XYZ file of C-alpha atoms in Angstrom:
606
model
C -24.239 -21.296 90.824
C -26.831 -21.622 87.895
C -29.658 -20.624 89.651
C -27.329 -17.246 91.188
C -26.222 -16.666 87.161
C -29.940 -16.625 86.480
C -30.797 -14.443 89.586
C -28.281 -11.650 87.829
C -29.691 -12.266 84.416
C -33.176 -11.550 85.482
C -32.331 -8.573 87.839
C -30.740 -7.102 84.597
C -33.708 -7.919 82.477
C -35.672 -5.699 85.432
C -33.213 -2.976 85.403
C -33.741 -2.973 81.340
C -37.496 -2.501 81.372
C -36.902 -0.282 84.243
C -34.353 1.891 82.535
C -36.382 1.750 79.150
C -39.729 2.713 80.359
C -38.237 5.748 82.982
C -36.047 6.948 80.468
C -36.384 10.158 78.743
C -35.389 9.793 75.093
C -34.995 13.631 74.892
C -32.037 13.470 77.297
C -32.905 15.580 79.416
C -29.524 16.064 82.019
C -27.704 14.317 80.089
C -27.269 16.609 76.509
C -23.612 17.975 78.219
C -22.537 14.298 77.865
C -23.955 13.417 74.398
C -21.880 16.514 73.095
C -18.837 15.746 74.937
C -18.902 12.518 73.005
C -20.371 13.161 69.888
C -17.616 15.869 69.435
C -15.014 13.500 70.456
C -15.999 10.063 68.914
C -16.589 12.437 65.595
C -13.302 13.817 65.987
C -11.371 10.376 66.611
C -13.601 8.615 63.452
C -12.666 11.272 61.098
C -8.758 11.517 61.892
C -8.755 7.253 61.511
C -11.035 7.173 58.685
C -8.692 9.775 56.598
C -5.909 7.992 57.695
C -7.333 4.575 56.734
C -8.133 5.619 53.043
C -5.018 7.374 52.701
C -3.224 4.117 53.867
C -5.952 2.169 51.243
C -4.984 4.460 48.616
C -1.075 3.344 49.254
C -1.559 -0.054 49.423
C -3.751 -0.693 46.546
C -1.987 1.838 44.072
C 1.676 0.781 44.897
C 2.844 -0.296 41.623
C 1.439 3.090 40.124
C 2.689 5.357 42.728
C 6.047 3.810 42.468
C 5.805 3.164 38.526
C 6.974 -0.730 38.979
C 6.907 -3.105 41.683
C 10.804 -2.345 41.823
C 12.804 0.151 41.820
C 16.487 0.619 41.720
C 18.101 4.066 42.093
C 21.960 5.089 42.174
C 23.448 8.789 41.619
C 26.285 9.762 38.841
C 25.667 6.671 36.821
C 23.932 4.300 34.737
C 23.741 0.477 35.663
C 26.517 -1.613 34.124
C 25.771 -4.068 31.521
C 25.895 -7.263 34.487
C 23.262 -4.741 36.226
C 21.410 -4.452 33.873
C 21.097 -7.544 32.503
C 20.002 -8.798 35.850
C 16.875 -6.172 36.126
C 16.129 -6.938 32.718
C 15.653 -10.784 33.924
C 13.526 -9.955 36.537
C 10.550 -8.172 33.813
C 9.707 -5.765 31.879
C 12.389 -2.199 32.442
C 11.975 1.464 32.276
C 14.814 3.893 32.683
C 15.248 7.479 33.577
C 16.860 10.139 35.226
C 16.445 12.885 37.467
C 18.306 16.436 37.936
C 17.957 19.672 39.796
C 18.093 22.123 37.124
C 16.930 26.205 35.941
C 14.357 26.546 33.293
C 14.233 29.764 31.332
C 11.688 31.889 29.168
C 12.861 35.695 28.355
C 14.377 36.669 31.706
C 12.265 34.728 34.083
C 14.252 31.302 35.377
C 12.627 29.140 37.800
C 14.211 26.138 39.060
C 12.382 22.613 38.111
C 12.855 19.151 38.414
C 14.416 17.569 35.145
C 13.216 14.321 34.193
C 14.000 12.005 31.457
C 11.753 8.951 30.570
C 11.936 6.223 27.888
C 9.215 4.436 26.018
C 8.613 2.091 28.173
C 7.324 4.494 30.696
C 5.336 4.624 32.531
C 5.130 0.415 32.914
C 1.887 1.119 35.533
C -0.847 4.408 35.472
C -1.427 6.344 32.662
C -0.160 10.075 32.307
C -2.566 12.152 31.603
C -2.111 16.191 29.918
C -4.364 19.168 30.715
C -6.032 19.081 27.319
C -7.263 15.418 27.942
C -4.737 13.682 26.283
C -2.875 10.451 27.283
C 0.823 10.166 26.899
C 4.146 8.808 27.538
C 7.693 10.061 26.971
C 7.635 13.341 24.868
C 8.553 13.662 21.464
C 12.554 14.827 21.073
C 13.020 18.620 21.326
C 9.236 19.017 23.404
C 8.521 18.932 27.022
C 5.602 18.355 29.349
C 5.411 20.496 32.364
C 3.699 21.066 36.038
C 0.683 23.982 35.424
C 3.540 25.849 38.160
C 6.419 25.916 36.009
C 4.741 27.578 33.002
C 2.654 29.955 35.573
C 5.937 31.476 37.225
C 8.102 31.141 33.234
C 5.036 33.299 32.001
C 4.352 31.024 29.302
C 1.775 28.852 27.224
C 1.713 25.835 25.527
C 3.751 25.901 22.115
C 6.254 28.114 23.786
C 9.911 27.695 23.856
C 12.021 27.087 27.256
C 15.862 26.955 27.781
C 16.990 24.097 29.275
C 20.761 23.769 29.567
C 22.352 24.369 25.929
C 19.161 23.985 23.988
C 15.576 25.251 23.502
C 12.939 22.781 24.071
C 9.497 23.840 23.076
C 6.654 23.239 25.460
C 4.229 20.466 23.870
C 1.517 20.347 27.036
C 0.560 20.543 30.574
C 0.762 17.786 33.178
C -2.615 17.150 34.693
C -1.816 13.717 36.036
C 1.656 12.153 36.542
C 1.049 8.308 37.742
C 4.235 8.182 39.681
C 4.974 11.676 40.913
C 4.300 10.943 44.728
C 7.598 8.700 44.563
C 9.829 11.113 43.589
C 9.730 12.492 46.724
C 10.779 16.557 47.773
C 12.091 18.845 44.774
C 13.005 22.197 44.507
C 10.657 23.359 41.632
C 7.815 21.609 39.297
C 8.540 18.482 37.431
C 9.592 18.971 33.713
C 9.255 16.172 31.264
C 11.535 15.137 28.481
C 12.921 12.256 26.232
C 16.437 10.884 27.314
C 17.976 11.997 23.799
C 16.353 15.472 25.101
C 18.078 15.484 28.836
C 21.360 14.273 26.772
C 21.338 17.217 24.307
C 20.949 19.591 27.398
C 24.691 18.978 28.945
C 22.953 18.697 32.109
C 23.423 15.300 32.815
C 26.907 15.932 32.178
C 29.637 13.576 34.137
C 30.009 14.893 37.856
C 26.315 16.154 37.944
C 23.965 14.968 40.591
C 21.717 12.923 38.772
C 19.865 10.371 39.791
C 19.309 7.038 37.778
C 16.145 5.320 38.285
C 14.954 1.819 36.902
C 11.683 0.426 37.401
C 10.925 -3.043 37.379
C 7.385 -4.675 36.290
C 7.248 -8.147 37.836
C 5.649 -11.261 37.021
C 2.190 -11.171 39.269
C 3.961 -14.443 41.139
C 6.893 -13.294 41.888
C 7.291 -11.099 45.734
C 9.048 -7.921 45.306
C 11.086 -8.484 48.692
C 12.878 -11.773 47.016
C 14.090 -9.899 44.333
C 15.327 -6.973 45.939
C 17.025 -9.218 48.149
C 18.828 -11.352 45.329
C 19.747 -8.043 43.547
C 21.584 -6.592 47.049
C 22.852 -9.915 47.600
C 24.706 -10.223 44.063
C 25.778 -6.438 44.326
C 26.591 -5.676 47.993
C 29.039 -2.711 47.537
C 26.978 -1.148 44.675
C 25.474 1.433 46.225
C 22.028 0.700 44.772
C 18.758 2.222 46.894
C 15.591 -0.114 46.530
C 12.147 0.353 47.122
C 8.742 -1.954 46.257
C 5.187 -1.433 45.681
C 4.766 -2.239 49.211
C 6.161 0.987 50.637
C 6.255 3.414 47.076
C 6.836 6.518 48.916
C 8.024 5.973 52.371
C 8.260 9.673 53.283
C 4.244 9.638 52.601
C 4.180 6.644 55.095
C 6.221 8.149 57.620
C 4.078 11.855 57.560
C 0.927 9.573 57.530
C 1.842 7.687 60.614
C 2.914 10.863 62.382
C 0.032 13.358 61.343
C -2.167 10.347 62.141
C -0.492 10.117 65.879
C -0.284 13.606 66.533
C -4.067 14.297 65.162
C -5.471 11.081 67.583
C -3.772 11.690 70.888
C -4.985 15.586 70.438
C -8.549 14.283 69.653
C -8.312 11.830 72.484
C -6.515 14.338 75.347
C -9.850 16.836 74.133
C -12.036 13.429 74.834
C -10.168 13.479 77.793
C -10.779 17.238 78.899
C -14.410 16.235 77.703
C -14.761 13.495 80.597
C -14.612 16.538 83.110
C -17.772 17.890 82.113
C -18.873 14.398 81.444
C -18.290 13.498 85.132
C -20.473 16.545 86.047
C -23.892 16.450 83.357
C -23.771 12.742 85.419
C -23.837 13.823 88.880
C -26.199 16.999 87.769
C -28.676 14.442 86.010
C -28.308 12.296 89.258
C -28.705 14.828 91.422
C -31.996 15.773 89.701
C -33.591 12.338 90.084
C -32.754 12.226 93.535
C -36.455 11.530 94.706
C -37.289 8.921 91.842
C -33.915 7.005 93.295
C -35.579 7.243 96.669
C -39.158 6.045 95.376
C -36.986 2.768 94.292
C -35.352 2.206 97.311
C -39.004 2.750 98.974
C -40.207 0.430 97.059
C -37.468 -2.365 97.229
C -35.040 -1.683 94.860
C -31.811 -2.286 96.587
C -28.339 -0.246 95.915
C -27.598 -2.990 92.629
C -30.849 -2.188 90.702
C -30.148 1.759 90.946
C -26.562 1.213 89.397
C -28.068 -1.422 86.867
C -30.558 0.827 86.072
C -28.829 4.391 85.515
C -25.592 2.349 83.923
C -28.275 1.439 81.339
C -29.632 4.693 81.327
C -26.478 6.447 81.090
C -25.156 3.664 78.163
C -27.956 4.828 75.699
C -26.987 8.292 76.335
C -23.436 7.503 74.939
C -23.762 5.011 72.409
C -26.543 7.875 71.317
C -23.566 10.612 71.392
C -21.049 8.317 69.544
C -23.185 7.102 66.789
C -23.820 10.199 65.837
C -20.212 10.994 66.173
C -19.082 8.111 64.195
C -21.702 9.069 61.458
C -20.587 12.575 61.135
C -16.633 11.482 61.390
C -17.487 9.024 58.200
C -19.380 11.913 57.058
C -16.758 14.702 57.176
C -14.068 12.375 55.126
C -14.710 13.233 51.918
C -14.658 17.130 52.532
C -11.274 16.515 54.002
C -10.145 14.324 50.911
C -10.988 17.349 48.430
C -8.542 19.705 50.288
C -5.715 16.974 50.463
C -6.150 16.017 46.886
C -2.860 17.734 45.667
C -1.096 16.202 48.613
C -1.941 12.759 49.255
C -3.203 10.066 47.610
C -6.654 9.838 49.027
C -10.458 9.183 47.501
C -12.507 11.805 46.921
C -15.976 9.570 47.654
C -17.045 8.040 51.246
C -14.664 5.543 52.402
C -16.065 3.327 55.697
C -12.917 1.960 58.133
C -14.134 -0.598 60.541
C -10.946 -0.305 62.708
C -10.963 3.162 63.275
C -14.372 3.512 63.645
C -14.207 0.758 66.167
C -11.022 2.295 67.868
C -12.896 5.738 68.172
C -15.878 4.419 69.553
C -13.756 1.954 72.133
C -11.961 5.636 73.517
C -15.309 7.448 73.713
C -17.406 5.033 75.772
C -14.012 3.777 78.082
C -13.762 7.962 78.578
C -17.215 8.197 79.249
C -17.915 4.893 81.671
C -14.615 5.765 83.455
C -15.891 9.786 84.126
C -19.447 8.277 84.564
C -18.619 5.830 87.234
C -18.013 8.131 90.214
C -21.506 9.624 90.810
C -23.124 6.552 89.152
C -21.337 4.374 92.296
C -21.973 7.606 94.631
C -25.820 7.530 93.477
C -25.778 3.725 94.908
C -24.091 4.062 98.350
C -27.049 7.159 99.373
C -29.645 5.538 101.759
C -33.396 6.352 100.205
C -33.680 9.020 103.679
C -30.329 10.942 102.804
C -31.873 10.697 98.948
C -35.221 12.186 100.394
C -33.896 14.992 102.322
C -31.843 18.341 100.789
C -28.031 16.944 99.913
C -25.977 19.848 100.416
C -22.051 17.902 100.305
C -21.170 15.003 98.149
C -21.199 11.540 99.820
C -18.208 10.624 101.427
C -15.329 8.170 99.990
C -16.966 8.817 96.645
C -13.856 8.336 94.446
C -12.064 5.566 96.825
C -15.092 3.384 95.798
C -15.042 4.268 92.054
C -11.101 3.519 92.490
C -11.189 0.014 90.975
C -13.526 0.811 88.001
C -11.362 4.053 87.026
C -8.286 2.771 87.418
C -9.457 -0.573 85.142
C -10.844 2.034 82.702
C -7.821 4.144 82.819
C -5.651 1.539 82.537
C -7.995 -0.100 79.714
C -7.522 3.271 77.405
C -3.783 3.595 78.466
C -3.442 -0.529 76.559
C -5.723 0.937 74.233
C -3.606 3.993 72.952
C -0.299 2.019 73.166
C -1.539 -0.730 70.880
C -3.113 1.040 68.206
C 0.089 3.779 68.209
C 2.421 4.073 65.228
C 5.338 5.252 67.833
C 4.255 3.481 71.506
C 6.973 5.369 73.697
C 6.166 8.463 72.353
C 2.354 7.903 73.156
C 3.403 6.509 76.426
C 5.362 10.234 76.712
C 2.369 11.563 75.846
C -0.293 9.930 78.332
C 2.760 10.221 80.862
C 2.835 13.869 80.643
C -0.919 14.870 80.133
C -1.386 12.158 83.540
C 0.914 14.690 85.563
C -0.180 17.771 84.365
C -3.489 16.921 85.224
C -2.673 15.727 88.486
C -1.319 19.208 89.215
C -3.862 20.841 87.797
C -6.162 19.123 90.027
C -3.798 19.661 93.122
C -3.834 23.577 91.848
C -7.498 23.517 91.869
C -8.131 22.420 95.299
C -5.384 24.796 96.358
C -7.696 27.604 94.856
C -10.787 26.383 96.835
C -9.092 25.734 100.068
C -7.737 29.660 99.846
C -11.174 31.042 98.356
C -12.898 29.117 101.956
C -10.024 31.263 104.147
C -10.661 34.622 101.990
C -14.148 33.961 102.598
C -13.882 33.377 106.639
C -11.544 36.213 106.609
C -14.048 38.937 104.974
C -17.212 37.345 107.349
C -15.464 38.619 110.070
C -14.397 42.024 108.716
C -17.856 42.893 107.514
C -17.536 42.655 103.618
C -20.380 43.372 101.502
C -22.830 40.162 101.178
C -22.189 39.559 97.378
C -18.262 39.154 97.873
C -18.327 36.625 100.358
C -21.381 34.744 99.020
C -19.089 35.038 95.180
C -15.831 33.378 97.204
C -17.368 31.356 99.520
C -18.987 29.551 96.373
C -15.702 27.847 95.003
C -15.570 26.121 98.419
C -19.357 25.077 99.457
C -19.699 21.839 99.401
C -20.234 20.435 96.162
C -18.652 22.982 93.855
C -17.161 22.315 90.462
C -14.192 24.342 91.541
C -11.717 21.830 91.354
C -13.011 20.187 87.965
C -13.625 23.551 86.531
C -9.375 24.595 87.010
C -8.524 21.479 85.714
C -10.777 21.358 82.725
C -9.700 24.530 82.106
C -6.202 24.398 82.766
C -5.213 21.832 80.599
C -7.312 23.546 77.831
C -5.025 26.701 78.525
C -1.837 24.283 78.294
C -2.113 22.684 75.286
C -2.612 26.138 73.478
C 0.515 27.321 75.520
C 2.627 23.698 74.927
C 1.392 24.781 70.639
C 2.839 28.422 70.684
C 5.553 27.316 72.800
C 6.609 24.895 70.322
C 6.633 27.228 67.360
C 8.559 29.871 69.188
C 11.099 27.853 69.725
C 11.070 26.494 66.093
C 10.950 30.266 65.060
C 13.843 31.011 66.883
C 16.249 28.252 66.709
C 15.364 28.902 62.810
C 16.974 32.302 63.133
C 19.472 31.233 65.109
C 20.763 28.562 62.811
C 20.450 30.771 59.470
C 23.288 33.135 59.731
C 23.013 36.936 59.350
C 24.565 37.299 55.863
C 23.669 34.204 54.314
C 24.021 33.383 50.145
C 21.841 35.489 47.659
C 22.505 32.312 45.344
C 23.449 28.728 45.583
C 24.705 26.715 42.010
C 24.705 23.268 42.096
C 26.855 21.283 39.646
C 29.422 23.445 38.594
C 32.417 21.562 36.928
C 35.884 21.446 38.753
C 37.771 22.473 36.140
C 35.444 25.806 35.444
C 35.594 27.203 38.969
C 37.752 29.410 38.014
C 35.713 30.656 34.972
C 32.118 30.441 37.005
C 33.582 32.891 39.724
C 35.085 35.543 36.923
C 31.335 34.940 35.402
C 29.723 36.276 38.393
C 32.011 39.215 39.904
C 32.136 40.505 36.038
C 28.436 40.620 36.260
C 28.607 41.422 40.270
C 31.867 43.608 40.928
C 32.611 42.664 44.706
C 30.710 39.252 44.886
C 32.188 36.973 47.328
C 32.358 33.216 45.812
C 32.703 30.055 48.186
C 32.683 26.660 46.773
C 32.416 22.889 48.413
C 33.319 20.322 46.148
C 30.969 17.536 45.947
C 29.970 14.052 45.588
C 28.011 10.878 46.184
C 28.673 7.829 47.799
C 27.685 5.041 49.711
C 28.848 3.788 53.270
C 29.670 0.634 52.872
C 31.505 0.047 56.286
C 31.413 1.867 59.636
C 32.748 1.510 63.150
C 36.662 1.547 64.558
C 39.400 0.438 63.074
C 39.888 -2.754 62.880
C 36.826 -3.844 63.537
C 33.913 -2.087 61.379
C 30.804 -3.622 60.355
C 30.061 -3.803 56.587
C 26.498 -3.064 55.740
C 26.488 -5.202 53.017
C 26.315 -7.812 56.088
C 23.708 -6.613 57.802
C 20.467 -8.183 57.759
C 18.349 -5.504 58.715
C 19.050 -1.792 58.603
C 17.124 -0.332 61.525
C 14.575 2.537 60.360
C 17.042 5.320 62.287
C 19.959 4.642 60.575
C 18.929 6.014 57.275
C 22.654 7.391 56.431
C 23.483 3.206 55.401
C 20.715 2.939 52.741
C 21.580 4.257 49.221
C 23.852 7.060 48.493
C 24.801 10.357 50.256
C 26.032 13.768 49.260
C 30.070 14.026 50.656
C 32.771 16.757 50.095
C 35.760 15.931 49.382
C 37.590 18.927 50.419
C 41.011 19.247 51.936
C 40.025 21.195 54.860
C 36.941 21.912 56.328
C 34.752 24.462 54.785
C 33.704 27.569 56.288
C 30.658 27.565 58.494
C 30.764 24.171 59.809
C 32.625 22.410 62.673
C 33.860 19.227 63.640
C 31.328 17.945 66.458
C 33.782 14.776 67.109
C 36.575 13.279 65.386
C 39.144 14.542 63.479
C 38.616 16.197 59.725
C 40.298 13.917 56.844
């Protein structure tokens, strides 16, 4: 057994020099390959790399993204005095709120986001103003404001803006708000004020939707998660919504993960659709070196050495194409960074991720050994006298001898794409899919050549010009990239259909869904007891306006399931990711019947 072990060793010590000294490092046949993979190795590194510093960015700026290593949030109230007391033994606290409201200069309005901090804010980060100042809460009576909100108001620092029942004069421009990628989706710019400010307003008037936030600043030994989990545990029914540094803005996490899916499995189905032509610049480089295949055989070289050797051969080719993929990928990151700046958290300078540069270099060279391995086997099974004479059809049983190394490198990229995936089943959809559309693409393609070798018979023998048969008979000569060429092709062609399908449907089950005379005006927060007055406001002003109201509120689910036999949240362990309607508070009516333009889709309205 040794002495066999060192019989392989040496013959792939031979096959090395071999390979090394017959090799042209210019490439020569094999550029169509290098290209297919540097394109999608480059591709694959730059998608992971983003997504990697992105994720970085996250992790290691948690407590100033979120503004604490807590946070508790509820909606129509503050925390009690037992509440309170309990965040306040946990660290240092910083309070605020947050409200949907209209800002006005003149006659311009533009909705904003309202949002009241204390002195204590912000506990992590520094706020920074466009003038190059540093601050924290604003003065009483001043505001600081997004570059957007004075831009659409029409006005300049020093200015005066009506918010609610009082003017509040504009004292500077936001230029860098440590915590604004927590706040999550609102309907205008953020606005800045002192709580005495937001109080003076009336805005944050009882029955308002406004938000309560308190963030927590931790002792550096104490884990986030235990905390959160004492504070739930002593208020169960309180309707409190928690987050940590660990996950500061979830919906970033969640379009991270799903850009990042979406981005890789397009980059690795192109990769894919790259193997095609990989498959053929291998058998056309082959091809080529038929006779110095046939000089080896000549000399001794049995059917092993020619695979050892043109694997090798073939090897440098790709880890030359993915290299410089990876390099470029690494590269490209920083260009990519500048245009997501005002989006994501993400570093403007190089950033170098081992796992995804591994992952996209793993895809590349299992797509190129498992698109290489057909003609590389074929190349082995051809006797030195077929090699030495004209080849004018493939060798037979070509791909049922390449079927155990394909289907181990299939399989191989298959484990690979499900392990690395932030959603496996849909990746497993995915691959499913793509599998079976290539498979009839391929099925198509050999239906084309089989009827392009009948059209072909069929104008031989009633006397068609030359260049027509000699043009049809070519997508079924023996040999022809006919079949490779529709599939290639074809999937190309559906992935651009699958795209504009997709966003015709979205376009019209948009207009579907948005009725034909939909509201010129929504108002949020209008008292119940000045309905009445707030409707003969706006027909005075609008003779023949047509006022609907919803009444409103939040609230918690704190049970669900039938009678009898419901399930408290407050006892579940874990809340699975899906059920997102059990965490925190949610916006209910209250209304005695059910409002116009909705139905009941089961159960009974009460």
């Amino acid at each position: 057994m040794a002495a066999q072990g060192t019989g392989r060793s040496s013959r792939w010590g031979v096959a090395l020099r071999l390979a090394r000294r017959d090799f042209s490092w210019r490439f020569k046949g094999l550029r169509l390959l290098i290209v297919c993979l540097f394109l999608g190795a480059g591709a694959l590194a730059a998608i992971g790399t983003l997504e990697g510093a992105i994720r970085s960015e996250l992790s290691d700026r948690g407590q100033e993204i979120l503004g604490g290593d807590v946070e508790f949030a509820v909606y129509a109230r503050d925390a009690d005095a037992e509440e309170l007391s309990a965040m306040r033994a946990m660290g240092a606290v910083s309070a605020g709120r947050r409200v949907q409201a209209m800002a006005a200069a003149g006659t311009r309005t533009v909705p904003i986001q309202l949002k009241s901090v204390d002195a204590a804010w912000p506990l992590y980060g520094t706020l920074t103003l466009a003038d190059g100042r540093t601050a924290r809460a604003p003065p009483d009576g001043t505001a600081w404001a997004g570059q957007g909100a004075l831009d659409r108001l029409g006005i300049g620092v020093g200015d005066n803006i009506r918010l609610g029942e009082i003017d509040v004069r504009m004292g500077g421009v936001i230029a860098d708000e440590p915590d604004r990628l927590s706040e999550g989706f609102a309907l205008g710019p953020a606005v800045l004020v002192s709580e005495a400010t937001l109080a003076r307003t009336g805005l944050a008037a009882y029955g308002s939707t406004v938000r309560t936030k308190y963030r927590v600043a931790l002792p550096a030994d104490v884990d986030p998660a235990d905390v959160v989990a004492a504070f739930e545990a002593r208020f169960p029914e309180a309707g409190w919504s928690t987050r940590t540094r660990e996950r500061a803005s979830p919906g970033a996490d969640r379009l991270l993960a799903n850009m990042g899916q979406f981005l890789s499995l397009v980059g690795l189905a192109a990769l894919v659709i790259a193997g095609i032509g990989i498959a053929g610049a291998v058998s056309s480089w082959l091809e080529s070196r038929r006779g110095t295949i046939a000089t080896m055989k000549v000399l001794g070289a049995d059917s092993g050495d020619v695979l050892r050797i043109h694997v090798l051969q073939v090897l440098a080719a790709a880890l030359a194409g993915i290299s410089a993929g990876l390099i470029v990928g690494v590269l490209i990151v920083p260009a990519l960074a500048s245009l997501l700046r005002d989006l994501l958290p993400v570093s403007s300078g190089f950033v170098f991720d081992g796992a995804a540069l591994v992952r996209a270099a793993a895809f590349a060279l299992l797509v190129a050994l498992v698109f290489s391995a057909p003609p590389l086997i074929a190349a082995r099974r051809v006797t030195a006298m077929a090699l030495l004479r004209a080849r004018v059809a493939p060798p037979a049983h070509m791909w049922r001898d390449a079927a155990i190394p394909v289907g181990l490198g299939l399989a191989a990229i298959v484990a690979l794409a499900l392990l690395t995936s932030y959603e496996p089943w849909l990746t497993a959809g995915f691959l499913g899919a793509a599998a079976a559309v290539l498979g009839l693409l391929a099925l198509i393609g050999i239906g084309v050549r089989d009827i392009a070798g009948r059209i072909a018979g069929g104008t031989a023998r009633r006397g068609a010009s030359l260049s027509l048969r000699l043009g049809i008979g070519a997508l079924d000569r023996p040999g022809s990239p006919t079949v490779a060429l529709v599939t290639a092709l074809g999937f190309g062609l559906s992935a651009f259909a699958a795209i504009a399908f997709i966003q015709t449907g979205l376009d019209r089950y948009i207009a579907g869904t948005v009725p034909d005379r939909a509201p010129d005006y929504f108002v949020l927060d209008v008292p119940r007891d000045d309905v009445a007055g707030f409707t003969r406001l706006v027909t005075r002003q609008v003779p023949g306006a047509e006022v609907r109201t919803v009444p409103a509120l939040r609230g918690a689910i704190l049970a669900y399931g039938p009678a009898g036999a419901m399930t408290r949240v407050a006892d579940m362990e874990d809340i699975p990711e899906g059920a997102w309607a059990l965490r925190g508070e949610r916006g209910l009516t209250y209304s005695a019947g059910l409002p116009v333009g909705n139905r009941v889709t089961a159960g009974e309205w009460w």
